[in-house]
């Protein structure tokens, strides 16, 4: 995305940046919660992606407790 010389007031630019920052933080918090929540769900693909101890799909599938 190319930045053109801004014609909007300085306060508007600052407000936009503040909103972007808050949105980034909210997304990060949400993703953290999703990963933490999914980590204990049986059959979830996420633990394999975020946990280094899971090396292969078949191994992690065998270790998953069946409910």
Short mmCIF file of C-alpha atoms in Angstrom, two decimals:
data_model
loop_
_atom_site.label_atom_id
_atom_site.label_comp_id
_atom_site.label_asym_id
_atom_site.label_seq_id
_atom_site.Cartn_x
_atom_site.Cartn_y
_atom_site.Cartn_z
CA UNK A 1 0.00 0.00 0.00
CA UNK A 2 1.50 3.33 -1.08
CA UNK A 3 1.38 6.25 1.32
CA UNK A 4 0.20 9.49 -0.24
CA UNK A 5 0.89 12.83 1.44
CA UNK A 6 -1.77 13.04 4.13
CA UNK A 7 -4.34 15.83 3.92
CA UNK A 8 -6.15 14.78 7.11
CA UNK A 9 -5.51 16.62 10.39
CA UNK A 10 -2.80 15.36 12.73
CA UNK A 11 -5.35 14.29 15.37
CA UNK A 12 -7.11 12.08 12.81
CA UNK A 13 -3.85 10.35 11.90
CA UNK A 14 -3.02 9.81 15.58
CA UNK A 15 -6.51 8.47 16.26
CA UNK A 16 -6.23 6.07 13.32
CA UNK A 17 -2.88 4.77 14.65
CA UNK A 18 -4.31 4.35 18.17
CA UNK A 19 -7.24 2.37 16.77
CA UNK A 20 -4.89 0.18 14.71
CA UNK A 21 -2.79 -0.53 17.81
CA UNK A 22 -5.84 -1.48 19.90
CA UNK A 23 -7.16 -3.72 17.12
CA UNK A 24 -3.76 -5.45 16.83
CA UNK A 25 -3.70 -6.07 20.59
CA UNK A 26 -7.27 -7.38 20.61
CA UNK A 27 -6.53 -9.76 17.72
CA UNK A 28 -3.39 -11.02 19.48
CA UNK A 29 -5.32 -11.62 22.72
CA UNK A 30 -8.11 -13.39 20.84
CA UNK A 31 -5.69 -15.66 18.97
CA UNK A 32 -3.94 -16.49 22.26
CA UNK A 33 -7.30 -17.52 23.77
CA UNK A 34 -8.20 -19.58 20.68
CA UNK A 35 -4.89 -21.44 20.78
CA UNK A 36 -5.17 -22.04 24.53
CA UNK A 37 -8.77 -23.24 24.16
CA UNK A 38 -8.07 -25.51 21.19
CA UNK A 39 -4.94 -27.01 22.75
CA UNK A 40 -7.00 -29.37 24.92
CA UNK A 41 -9.65 -30.28 22.34
CA UNK A 42 -9.24 -33.84 21.01
CA UNK A 43 -8.50 -34.07 17.31
CA UNK A 44 -7.50 -30.42 17.01
CA UNK A 45 -4.84 -29.55 14.46
CA UNK A 46 -3.61 -26.54 16.43
CA UNK A 47 -1.58 -28.35 19.12
CA UNK A 48 0.45 -29.98 16.33
CA UNK A 49 1.22 -26.55 14.91
CA UNK A 50 2.06 -24.77 18.16
CA UNK A 51 3.60 -27.57 20.25
CA UNK A 52 7.11 -28.59 19.19
CA UNK A 53 6.80 -32.00 20.93
CA UNK A 54 4.26 -33.17 18.33
CA UNK A 55 6.37 -34.27 15.40
CA UNK A 56 3.93 -36.20 13.22
CA UNK A 57 0.18 -36.29 12.75
CA UNK A 58 -0.16 -40.03 13.38
CA UNK A 59 1.85 -39.86 16.62
CA UNK A 60 -0.17 -36.96 18.00
CA UNK A 61 -3.43 -38.62 16.95
CA UNK A 62 -2.51 -41.76 18.92
CA UNK A 63 -1.69 -39.67 22.00
CA UNK A 64 -5.00 -37.78 21.88
CA UNK A 65 -7.35 -39.05 24.63
CA UNK A 66 -10.65 -40.32 23.25
CA UNK A 67 -13.80 -39.07 24.92
#
